[in-house]
């Protein structure tokens, strides 16, 4: 049985027919064409499908799409502008925190959620936030540096505003 | 970083990867992101038993299910073999839990999964052989009838006179070590999208380290000509040696697509990932060495038994490398090696990052550490005493034109404060050293080890670089662009790297055997020099000097010593095309190491680990790693650091955390949760030491940094743990339970 | 891995939810955070025909101090919110610590307290896909008559890994269970059954609606500790919560509860007795740790010997008791 629901993704409202057993991940990728959110383990253990919902990093593979009505969903497609990358993305690029790039969207979204709430995180807070993500290439080392750099970029940006 | 100032404009300067901005936005396409018109979804039916005969396969119910478009069994494969001993889709025997028996393609994943469950296979179980000991026993049942026993392959190597060397040795020690299987755990799961809708051409999208080998094998086994197989390897979500060969799911996707005449995607589930292959190696090693009392190594002897699982793929490489490696790192008079691949009914083995060298180097490294202890020699001194050096030729005939091993040992020891710490740390704190070596390129394994490259230069002075070298995240496309920019005297931003489609790419064996920077780098350089020659002809005429007197630098061309006469690079390109000759500038080049048996260049590394062991829980805390590596020349230091970081972390995982727990042929922990990959909380401090020895054969002096650091890490950490607990480490990974067991054994001895 | 079809009902009140539970008892599951249930469903371990979504019911999303000073927490409270809740931090820091140790921040951002309290028991041979499980006969937990983890056993030995469970029991918490038309309140200790295949006393038409933590008259202190292979996103190898009441080194009462080493949290009564008799000192801690070792009836599972489990339990007891004599600091999870 399908339901027609309205999802708010990156500020846009999408009216979409979904089966109640479909996850947000399936709907984002298969119905809305938002393939930036990657499909990984599908059971909540790798973090590659991280999206931000109402300000919090969540796993699109473990959310039913029907449960996401009325919530504000941000995906990786929604954080950069036409002209520039989001400071978190720019920091990941500059610090060499991206290798194969498969885990990157999820980790960028996780980091963004962290910095939105905690603009100057310490190492422990960064590790805590990233504990549910998984990067097999970088050993997480440059990712830690990138999150700190992103924090600096964001503060510099705020100052110049 | 330790190096003389380089004279290069671009090489040696850190820069972000060219594809990083796009990857940061999630818009880089991976195979699962591609949806072709009319695409179906495939699902494989796998054997639930480790060994047995297939009595009957009934596909009728699956075929009748609404939405099913193709069902295949061995009857549909035309007898395709995917290896010397492996039939694509089993006909009468299944040899491991997960062996492919049938497959379906349907309109969506749910229907495909439902149909796969409707296929009824009747089995008659046979006794399964699951351990190396059982399989190698003289009276063991034989698993593959083409073999006389369960030894799928074996290799013996002897150099010098080992017996004489042992007889002359003043000290001899032997040890046995065990390594347990691991898994690559790439971020992107195994996936294949095949479009074989029309009989004449197969197109396949899949993550890969080598489009060429995939193309070759698919063509050969499906009876197509190579040009009729198009491999599209867009982005690859990590590989770590695990994506160098075509696997059954690739063939199955192709055959389903052929039968349904529609594209078919097969995406493995996260636990299926662990059924496609295990890695790392379930090995038993026996090491024996002979030394003089002053620590001079005379002879090495080693045996290896390797559980290759149900089928052999390219494990002969592990057999070969394990032997060769024994005599590459230390000066030694003689060596003897015997390695055997052993068939079992376990999940087939495939490479994990390090190509089997990670466990081997662990065993050798820990063995030497025990020797140092016995002889009362500081391990650093033992390493320095025996380390190979520039100009040395090994027993197997490998000559080192560059070698920074001793520099790595000294610098790492100094940076880590070895002298202040070794033997002086508080109880349960430990420090350990390890050394490693790795070839740059795979010469010796194949007849040739060729990479080719094209470059075309547009009128605006910008260039497109065509390469068949896949970038799985290591940043090789950027490295190649840097090499091209340096060779042409333009900037990295001027280069567009075109890659990932065998219809377009020039030949390249692929991204494995640590051959990218060295081999493809040399090919790219050659292609650029070819293009440069064409430009130099024009510039020489314009500037009235000989072509050899021209300097190409920073987008300009000028006579040596006269930069004021510079012409813009793009003007030279323009003039070359807009002339009577109308010459379009395009360079071609290829590189195949001219040596016969071995690579021309080897990288060397030394690492030092500091750990703290909790004697009550057996937990190890890795405090810091000092990682020194002789990379010849760091083309892009930022990428080199990324390699050092990633491999140190991965090596720490392999030695302290990762293990496929086996029970009756099944992996008990096939998940990102229970297969204990370390995560950010398990991070440690890391200190990089990039040693540059400017290899005469490497492009701008560069050598590999793809696996050399990794094979050094495991032994380093094992040695540190052993130092902390004062007891040898004989089995990896070194889990808390194994450490407590070691501490109990130690107590018993006292 | 994908979910199979089911019906989905989002009630607007707890009453509506309980009605639905009663009407479909046996074929219904409540969905709150979904981080445990949906994974099990993807693995084909559960296949309810109806999902009742209770995550956002206002009745279940409250935390407040009642007039007697006890803390009442709704089962639907989100774990991240609780981890940062100042009332919880002040009243029951040990529960807060247990909550912070659960899984990863991603999971805590979605999961609920009730979900963790009810967390299904886990086992190597159970938490696997349908494909994986097809290689073996069904076990007690999947409707069969054997245990693959402890061969020859007469019951299921799946492990209770709910990190909040030992903390709640040590705190003397009560679990509030509701069904249509009735409500019962039971001590947290009695909520769990030492049986992996049916590990709580919840009936099919019941749901856990909240918890009551007695803070009013309690004078003691509680500490929680978890040891896991990996510090983040991991289930415990073993955990412990200890509640001690007393003056200085005397100890009027003690409750020690071990988690993740059995199908139910294990209350160490003899060990507690050692402390009550001897008071709290370096010597008694050692004696208590040894008592715990012999009191524990843990079994060898394939990859964790009973010996290692006892070693770990001993360490947990020692370390958690040490945190009572150390100067109070913010509790951190033990590093791996």
mmCIF file of C-alpha atoms in Angstrom, chain B residues 44 46-49 97 109-110 114 117 269-272 275 614 616-622 656-659 661-670 672-679 681-683 734-737 740 744, chain C residues 1-5 103-104 122-125 127-136 148 151 227-235 237 286 293 302-309 311-312 314-316 318-319 333-336:
data_model
loop_
_atom_site.group_PDB
_atom_site.id
_atom_site.type_symbol
_atom_site.label_atom_id
_atom_site.label_comp_id
_atom_site.label_asym_id
_atom_site.label_seq_id
_atom_site.Cartn_x
_atom_site.Cartn_y
_atom_site.Cartn_z
ATOM 1 C CA UNK B 44 22.386 -14.551 -6.472
ATOM 2 C CA UNK B 46 24.149 -19.195 -2.808
ATOM 3 C CA UNK B 47 24.959 -22.499 -1.237
ATOM 4 C CA UNK B 48 24.018 -22.750 2.436
ATOM 5 C CA UNK B 49 26.363 -25.688 2.960
ATOM 6 C CA UNK B 97 28.953 -21.540 2.095
ATOM 7 C CA UNK B 109 15.342 -5.630 -5.657
ATOM 8 C CA UNK B 110 12.409 -6.905 -3.628
ATOM 9 C CA UNK B 114 11.692 -12.997 -3.377
ATOM 10 C CA UNK B 117 14.084 -17.564 -2.243
ATOM 11 C CA UNK B 269 24.399 -6.860 0.833
ATOM 12 C CA UNK B 270 26.760 -6.019 3.649
ATOM 13 C CA UNK B 271 27.069 -9.613 4.832
ATOM 14 C CA UNK B 272 27.245 -11.008 1.292
ATOM 15 C CA UNK B 275 30.963 -14.208 1.312
ATOM 16 C CA UNK B 614 45.977 -2.921 30.285
ATOM 17 C CA UNK B 616 43.686 -6.666 33.589
ATOM 18 C CA UNK B 617 41.575 -6.467 30.441
ATOM 19 C CA UNK B 618 44.213 -7.191 27.813
ATOM 20 C CA UNK B 619 43.268 -4.031 25.929
ATOM 21 C CA UNK B 620 45.989 -2.289 23.969
ATOM 22 C CA UNK B 621 46.082 1.437 23.596
ATOM 23 C CA UNK B 622 48.155 2.548 20.654
ATOM 24 C CA UNK B 656 44.767 -5.322 16.950
ATOM 25 C CA UNK B 657 41.153 -5.599 15.889
ATOM 26 C CA UNK B 658 40.227 -7.266 12.655
ATOM 27 C CA UNK B 659 39.437 -10.927 12.303
ATOM 28 C CA UNK B 661 35.691 -15.275 13.179
ATOM 29 C CA UNK B 662 35.066 -18.622 11.518
ATOM 30 C CA UNK B 663 32.715 -21.397 12.553
ATOM 31 C CA UNK B 664 31.981 -24.332 10.276
ATOM 32 C CA UNK B 665 32.863 -22.376 7.158
ATOM 33 C CA UNK B 666 30.831 -19.314 8.084
ATOM 34 C CA UNK B 667 32.010 -15.902 9.159
ATOM 35 C CA UNK B 668 30.293 -15.101 12.444
ATOM 36 C CA UNK B 669 30.869 -11.383 12.249
ATOM 37 C CA UNK B 670 30.073 -10.303 8.696
ATOM 38 C CA UNK B 672 30.650 -3.289 10.023
ATOM 39 C CA UNK B 673 29.646 -3.617 13.662
ATOM 40 C CA UNK B 674 30.954 -7.034 14.665
ATOM 41 C CA UNK B 675 33.987 -7.142 12.396
ATOM 42 C CA UNK B 676 35.771 -4.736 14.688
ATOM 43 C CA UNK B 677 37.069 -2.036 12.428
ATOM 44 C CA UNK B 678 38.694 0.708 14.434
ATOM 45 C CA UNK B 679 36.943 4.070 14.266
ATOM 46 C CA UNK B 681 38.027 6.796 18.999
ATOM 47 C CA UNK B 682 40.818 4.347 18.231
ATOM 48 C CA UNK B 683 42.976 7.068 16.658
ATOM 49 C CA UNK B 734 46.415 -9.541 19.091
ATOM 50 C CA UNK B 735 43.044 -9.486 20.812
ATOM 51 C CA UNK B 736 42.554 -8.738 24.514
ATOM 52 C CA UNK B 737 41.830 -12.392 25.177
ATOM 53 C CA UNK B 740 45.610 -12.133 28.763
ATOM 54 C CA UNK B 744 49.039 -16.169 31.967
ATOM 55 C CA UNK C 1 18.858 -5.309 2.795
ATOM 56 C CA UNK C 2 15.333 -4.067 2.498
ATOM 57 C CA UNK C 3 12.211 -4.133 4.585
ATOM 58 C CA UNK C 4 9.284 -6.277 3.585
ATOM 59 C CA UNK C 5 5.718 -5.040 3.484
ATOM 60 C CA UNK C 103 26.168 2.973 20.103
ATOM 61 C CA UNK C 104 26.986 6.178 18.231
ATOM 62 C CA UNK C 122 21.938 -10.544 20.708
ATOM 63 C CA UNK C 123 23.950 -13.502 19.510
ATOM 64 C CA UNK C 124 26.458 -14.289 16.752
ATOM 65 C CA UNK C 125 24.064 -16.894 15.412
ATOM 66 C CA UNK C 127 21.830 -11.282 14.444
ATOM 67 C CA UNK C 128 22.425 -12.422 10.889
ATOM 68 C CA UNK C 129 20.621 -12.136 7.604
ATOM 69 C CA UNK C 130 18.179 -14.742 6.413
ATOM 70 C CA UNK C 131 20.777 -15.874 3.894
ATOM 71 C CA UNK C 132 23.326 -16.464 6.646
ATOM 72 C CA UNK C 133 20.923 -18.273 8.933
ATOM 73 C CA UNK C 134 19.872 -20.641 6.152
ATOM 74 C CA UNK C 135 23.085 -22.589 6.808
ATOM 75 C CA UNK C 136 21.963 -23.804 10.208
ATOM 76 C CA UNK C 148 24.385 -22.725 18.509
ATOM 77 C CA UNK C 151 25.973 -26.235 22.397
ATOM 78 C CA UNK C 227 34.041 -1.942 28.494
ATOM 79 C CA UNK C 228 33.714 -2.450 24.777
ATOM 80 C CA UNK C 229 36.177 -3.530 22.152
ATOM 81 C CA UNK C 230 35.746 -0.247 20.345
ATOM 82 C CA UNK C 231 34.974 2.879 22.244
ATOM 83 C CA UNK C 232 32.276 4.153 19.930
ATOM 84 C CA UNK C 233 29.504 2.251 18.176
ATOM 85 C CA UNK C 234 29.912 -1.006 19.999
ATOM 86 C CA UNK C 235 28.043 -3.266 22.321
ATOM 87 C CA UNK C 237 31.942 -6.833 26.358
ATOM 88 C CA UNK C 286 39.718 -6.725 46.071
ATOM 89 C CA UNK C 293 34.419 -13.886 39.964
ATOM 90 C CA UNK C 302 32.529 -19.757 21.020
ATOM 91 C CA UNK C 303 34.737 -16.708 21.031
ATOM 92 C CA UNK C 304 34.757 -15.540 24.575
ATOM 93 C CA UNK C 305 35.806 -18.070 27.132
ATOM 94 C CA UNK C 306 34.128 -18.155 30.502
ATOM 95 C CA UNK C 307 37.569 -17.406 31.941
ATOM 96 C CA UNK C 308 37.858 -14.158 30.031
ATOM 97 C CA UNK C 309 34.348 -13.160 31.003
ATOM 98 C CA UNK C 311 38.382 -11.758 34.312
ATOM 99 C CA UNK C 312 36.388 -8.930 32.847
ATOM 100 C CA UNK C 314 36.401 -8.864 38.182
ATOM 101 C CA UNK C 315 37.903 -5.803 36.524
ATOM 102 C CA UNK C 316 34.497 -4.161 36.205
ATOM 103 C CA UNK C 318 37.128 -3.338 40.927
ATOM 104 C CA UNK C 319 36.999 -0.303 38.690
ATOM 105 C CA UNK C 333 33.812 5.373 29.437
ATOM 106 C CA UNK C 334 36.775 3.130 29.801
ATOM 107 C CA UNK C 335 39.052 3.239 26.844
ATOM 108 C CA UNK C 336 39.368 0.014 24.973
#
